[in-house]
Amino acid sequence: MQTQRTDELAYTTPLYSQAEAARIIQAPPTSFTRWAHGQRFKQRQQGRWGESAPLLTGVLAGRGLTVPFNALAEGYIIEAFRRAGLPMARIRPAIEVLRDEIGIDNALLSHRLMTDGAEILIRNGEGDLVVVRNHQGVFKEVVSEFLKSIQYENGYVSLIHLPTFEVVDVVVDPNRNSGHPTIERIGVRVEDVLSRVRAGEALSEVGEDYGLEPRELRSLIIQAA
């Protein structure tokens, strides 16, 4: 049985705007909004309007800080599936099956996704993530690949390493710098470094002050462009 993390408020307190959360996980803002609040759609056969349920948990309505770390992590995992080629029409039923078969609401955040969940999604024994609706394989190794960038505490996602920065390890940790992307090695927000670059300071001076190598600094600048 999984236990609650030490400070659940750190994971459920809104830390990000929807636009900021989408930018951190590099998902389209409109897609993130649909995942957070659901979407109205017209049912072709019945000719009536329906509404899909939200895929993310705990996102508040309105503007400002509405997205908790839990929802950001769920969005990160959904975006990983989507980038690997699984269409949203297949992701939704996959999440429903995970919730039903694993037996917990936030199955995407559970460490059991690596074990029980992987067995549910990988049916053919060849490392292919399959469509749970019809068991047709669609792409390989995506479960293990994206899980390499996630750390867990008491069975749930507690920290994400953002792979897009490549040469510098940038993490999102709700217990550090209010959940803002942080350079792991020095504990400084990415934004604090970039704000000095935008202000026109010499790259050599910024890098020296923070102990960043030129290639690390370039990676931060490129990803922020």
mmCIF file of N, CA and C in Angstrom, residues 115-171:
data_model
loop_
_atom_site.group_PDB
_atom_site.id
_atom_site.type_symbol
_atom_site.label_atom_id
_atom_site.label_comp_id
_atom_site.label_asym_id
_atom_site.label_seq_id
_atom_site.Cartn_x
_atom_site.Cartn_y
_atom_site.Cartn_z
ATOM 1 N N THR A 115 5.504 -0.666 -12.719
ATOM 2 C CA THR A 115 5.351 -2.115 -12.561
ATOM 3 C C THR A 115 3.970 -2.557 -13.022
ATOM 4 N N ASP A 116 2.961 -2.355 -12.170
ATOM 5 C CA ASP A 116 1.601 -2.765 -12.523
ATOM 6 C C ASP A 116 1.141 -2.069 -13.795
ATOM 7 N N GLY A 117 1.379 -0.742 -13.852
ATOM 8 C CA GLY A 117 0.921 0.024 -15.008
ATOM 9 C C GLY A 117 1.614 -0.389 -16.284
ATOM 10 N N ALA A 118 2.911 -0.661 -16.189
ATOM 11 C CA ALA A 118 3.638 -1.089 -17.376
ATOM 12 C C ALA A 118 3.096 -2.416 -17.893
ATOM 13 N N GLU A 119 2.736 -3.295 -16.959
ATOM 14 C CA GLU A 119 2.170 -4.571 -17.376
ATOM 15 C C GLU A 119 0.816 -4.378 -18.050
ATOM 16 N N ILE A 120 0.078 -3.373 -17.594
ATOM 17 C CA ILE A 120 -1.217 -3.091 -18.199
ATOM 18 C C ILE A 120 -1.042 -2.519 -19.602
ATOM 19 N N LEU A 121 -0.066 -1.602 -19.749
ATOM 20 C CA LEU A 121 0.108 -0.924 -21.024
ATOM 21 C C LEU A 121 0.935 -1.742 -22.011
ATOM 22 N N ILE A 122 1.877 -2.521 -21.493
ATOM 23 C CA ILE A 122 2.731 -3.306 -22.380
ATOM 24 C C ILE A 122 2.221 -4.741 -22.398
ATOM 25 N N ARG A 123 1.459 -5.072 -23.400
ATOM 26 C CA ARG A 123 0.770 -6.366 -23.433
ATOM 27 C C ARG A 123 1.520 -7.427 -24.233
ATOM 28 N N ASN A 124 2.345 -7.016 -25.200
ATOM 29 C CA ASN A 124 2.866 -8.005 -26.132
ATOM 30 C C ASN A 124 4.239 -8.535 -25.750
ATOM 31 N N GLY A 125 4.800 -8.090 -24.603
ATOM 32 C CA GLY A 125 6.051 -8.641 -24.128
ATOM 33 C C GLY A 125 7.274 -8.225 -24.920
ATOM 34 N N GLU A 126 7.138 -7.277 -25.838
ATOM 35 C CA GLU A 126 8.257 -6.843 -26.659
ATOM 36 C C GLU A 126 8.647 -5.395 -26.382
ATOM 37 N N GLY A 127 8.172 -4.841 -25.277
ATOM 38 C CA GLY A 127 8.529 -3.474 -24.932
ATOM 39 C C GLY A 127 7.710 -2.429 -25.665
ATOM 40 N N ASP A 128 6.623 -2.817 -26.285
ATOM 41 C CA ASP A 128 5.784 -1.851 -26.990
ATOM 42 C C ASP A 128 4.657 -1.386 -26.079
ATOM 43 N N LEU A 129 4.440 -0.077 -26.033
ATOM 44 C CA LEU A 129 3.252 0.430 -25.363
ATOM 45 C C LEU A 129 2.076 0.184 -26.291
ATOM 46 N N VAL A 130 1.058 -0.484 -25.814
ATOM 47 C CA VAL A 130 -0.050 -0.837 -26.679
ATOM 48 C C VAL A 130 -1.270 -0.012 -26.342
ATOM 49 N N VAL A 131 -2.147 0.079 -27.285
ATOM 50 C CA VAL A 131 -3.410 0.753 -27.076
ATOM 51 C C VAL A 131 -4.304 -0.164 -26.266
ATOM 52 N N VAL A 132 -4.707 0.279 -25.096
ATOM 53 C CA VAL A 132 -5.438 -0.618 -24.218
ATOM 54 C C VAL A 132 -6.802 -0.976 -24.785
ATOM 55 N N ARG A 133 -7.269 -0.208 -25.718
ATOM 56 C CA ARG A 133 -8.594 -0.475 -26.268
ATOM 57 C C ARG A 133 -8.571 -1.684 -27.202
ATOM 58 N N ASN A 134 -7.507 -1.812 -27.993
ATOM 59 C CA ASN A 134 -7.486 -2.927 -28.930
ATOM 60 C C ASN A 134 -6.159 -3.685 -28.953
ATOM 61 N N HIS A 135 -5.246 -3.323 -28.033
ATOM 62 C CA HIS A 135 -3.964 -4.019 -27.884
ATOM 63 C C HIS A 135 -3.100 -3.959 -29.135
ATOM 64 N N GLN A 136 -3.240 -2.912 -29.917
ATOM 65 C CA GLN A 136 -2.390 -2.747 -31.096
ATOM 66 C C GLN A 136 -1.176 -1.907 -30.706
ATOM 67 N N GLY A 137 0.045 -2.439 -30.887
ATOM 68 C CA GLY A 137 1.242 -1.718 -30.490
ATOM 69 C C GLY A 137 1.420 -0.448 -31.291
ATOM 70 N N VAL A 138 1.858 0.626 -30.615
ATOM 71 C CA VAL A 138 2.029 1.899 -31.305
ATOM 72 C C VAL A 138 3.425 2.478 -31.173
ATOM 73 N N PHE A 139 4.139 2.268 -30.071
ATOM 74 C CA PHE A 139 5.515 2.745 -30.010
ATOM 75 C C PHE A 139 6.272 2.015 -28.909
ATOM 76 N N LYS A 140 7.608 2.096 -28.976
ATOM 77 C CA LYS A 140 8.450 1.276 -28.104
ATOM 78 C C LYS A 140 9.091 2.096 -26.990
ATOM 79 N N GLU A 141 9.230 1.477 -25.856
ATOM 80 C CA GLU A 141 10.088 1.911 -24.765
ATOM 81 C C GLU A 141 9.728 3.259 -24.167
ATOM 82 N N VAL A 142 8.570 3.826 -24.493
ATOM 83 C CA VAL A 142 8.280 5.163 -24.006
ATOM 84 C C VAL A 142 8.076 5.175 -22.500
ATOM 85 N N VAL A 143 7.499 4.134 -21.943
ATOM 86 C CA VAL A 143 7.271 4.100 -20.501
ATOM 87 C C VAL A 143 8.589 4.217 -19.748
ATOM 88 N N SER A 144 9.545 3.355 -20.078
ATOM 89 C CA SER A 144 10.820 3.382 -19.368
ATOM 90 C C SER A 144 11.597 4.660 -19.644
ATOM 91 N N GLU A 145 11.483 5.216 -20.840
ATOM 92 C CA GLU A 145 12.234 6.413 -21.187
ATOM 93 C C GLU A 145 11.784 7.616 -20.370
ATOM 94 N N PHE A 146 10.479 7.876 -20.322
ATOM 95 C CA PHE A 146 10.068 9.082 -19.604
ATOM 96 C C PHE A 146 10.161 8.887 -18.098
ATOM 97 N N LEU A 147 10.052 7.641 -17.633
ATOM 98 C CA LEU A 147 10.157 7.411 -16.191
ATOM 99 C C LEU A 147 11.575 7.623 -15.675
ATOM 100 N N LYS A 148 12.555 7.603 -16.570
ATOM 101 C CA LYS A 148 13.923 7.870 -16.143
ATOM 102 C C LYS A 148 14.075 9.298 -15.631
ATOM 103 N N SER A 149 13.214 10.189 -16.034
ATOM 104 C CA SER A 149 13.331 11.597 -15.651
ATOM 105 C C SER A 149 12.492 11.941 -14.421
ATOM 106 N N ILE A 150 11.897 10.919 -13.780
ATOM 107 C CA ILE A 150 11.008 11.150 -12.644
ATOM 108 C C ILE A 150 11.576 10.498 -11.393
ATOM 109 N N GLN A 151 11.480 11.218 -10.271
ATOM 110 C CA GLN A 151 11.810 10.633 -8.974
ATOM 111 C C GLN A 151 10.536 10.513 -8.146
ATOM 112 N N TYR A 152 10.517 9.527 -7.243
ATOM 113 C CA TYR A 152 9.324 9.240 -6.453
ATOM 114 C C TYR A 152 9.629 9.335 -4.956
ATOM 115 N N GLU A 153 8.601 9.681 -4.201
ATOM 116 C CA GLU A 153 8.673 9.665 -2.743
ATOM 117 C C GLU A 153 7.415 9.001 -2.214
ATOM 118 N N ASN A 154 7.583 7.983 -1.391
ATOM 119 C CA ASN A 154 6.441 7.241 -0.852
ATOM 120 C C ASN A 154 5.479 6.790 -1.947
ATOM 121 N N GLY A 155 6.044 6.443 -3.093
ATOM 122 C CA GLY A 155 5.225 5.849 -4.145
ATOM 123 C C GLY A 155 4.611 6.804 -5.144
ATOM 124 N N TYR A 156 4.892 8.127 -5.015
ATOM 125 C CA TYR A 156 4.300 9.085 -5.947
ATOM 126 C C TYR A 156 5.364 10.031 -6.498
ATOM 127 N N VAL A 157 5.077 10.620 -7.652
ATOM 128 C CA VAL A 157 6.016 11.563 -8.268
ATOM 129 C C VAL A 157 6.324 12.697 -7.295
ATOM 130 N N SER A 158 7.604 12.959 -7.079
ATOM 131 C CA SER A 158 7.994 14.045 -6.183
ATOM 132 C C SER A 158 8.908 15.060 -6.853
ATOM 133 N N LEU A 159 9.524 14.692 -7.982
ATOM 134 C CA LEU A 159 10.474 15.581 -8.649
ATOM 135 C C LEU A 159 10.609 15.149 -10.098
ATOM 136 N N ILE A 160 10.751 16.140 -10.984
ATOM 137 C CA ILE A 160 10.906 15.867 -12.412
ATOM 138 C C ILE A 160 12.197 16.503 -12.905
ATOM 139 N N HIS A 161 13.018 15.713 -13.596
ATOM 140 C CA HIS A 161 14.180 16.248 -14.307
ATOM 141 C C HIS A 161 13.718 16.605 -15.723
ATOM 142 N N LEU A 162 13.891 17.854 -16.121
ATOM 143 C CA LEU A 162 13.435 18.285 -17.439
ATOM 144 C C LEU A 162 14.479 17.923 -18.489
ATOM 145 N N PRO A 163 14.191 16.945 -19.344
ATOM 146 C CA PRO A 163 15.208 16.442 -20.272
ATOM 147 C C PRO A 163 15.561 17.398 -21.394
ATOM 148 N N THR A 164 14.742 18.420 -21.620
ATOM 149 C CA THR A 164 14.984 19.311 -22.757
ATOM 150 C C THR A 164 16.233 20.164 -22.578
ATOM 151 N N PHE A 165 16.717 20.301 -21.353
ATOM 152 C CA PHE A 165 17.899 21.143 -21.133
ATOM 153 C C PHE A 165 19.194 20.399 -21.435
ATOM 154 N N GLU A 166 19.151 19.109 -21.562
ATOM 155 C CA GLU A 166 20.241 18.255 -22.024
ATOM 156 C C GLU A 166 21.500 18.350 -21.167
ATOM 157 N N VAL A 167 22.351 19.338 -21.364
ATOM 158 C CA VAL A 167 23.668 19.320 -20.709
ATOM 159 C C VAL A 167 23.642 19.850 -19.287
ATOM 160 N N VAL A 168 22.571 20.467 -18.855
ATOM 161 C CA VAL A 168 22.456 20.956 -17.486
ATOM 162 C C VAL A 168 21.214 20.329 -16.861
ATOM 163 N N ASP A 169 21.349 19.862 -15.624
ATOM 164 C CA ASP A 169 20.252 19.158 -14.961
ATOM 165 C C ASP A 169 19.312 20.174 -14.323
ATOM 166 N N VAL A 170 18.133 20.335 -14.914
ATOM 167 C CA VAL A 170 17.118 21.252 -14.405
ATOM 168 C C VAL A 170 15.963 20.424 -13.862
ATOM 169 N N VAL A 171 15.554 20.720 -12.637
ATOM 170 C CA VAL A 171 14.513 19.945 -11.983
ATOM 171 C C VAL A 171 13.336 20.835 -11.617
#
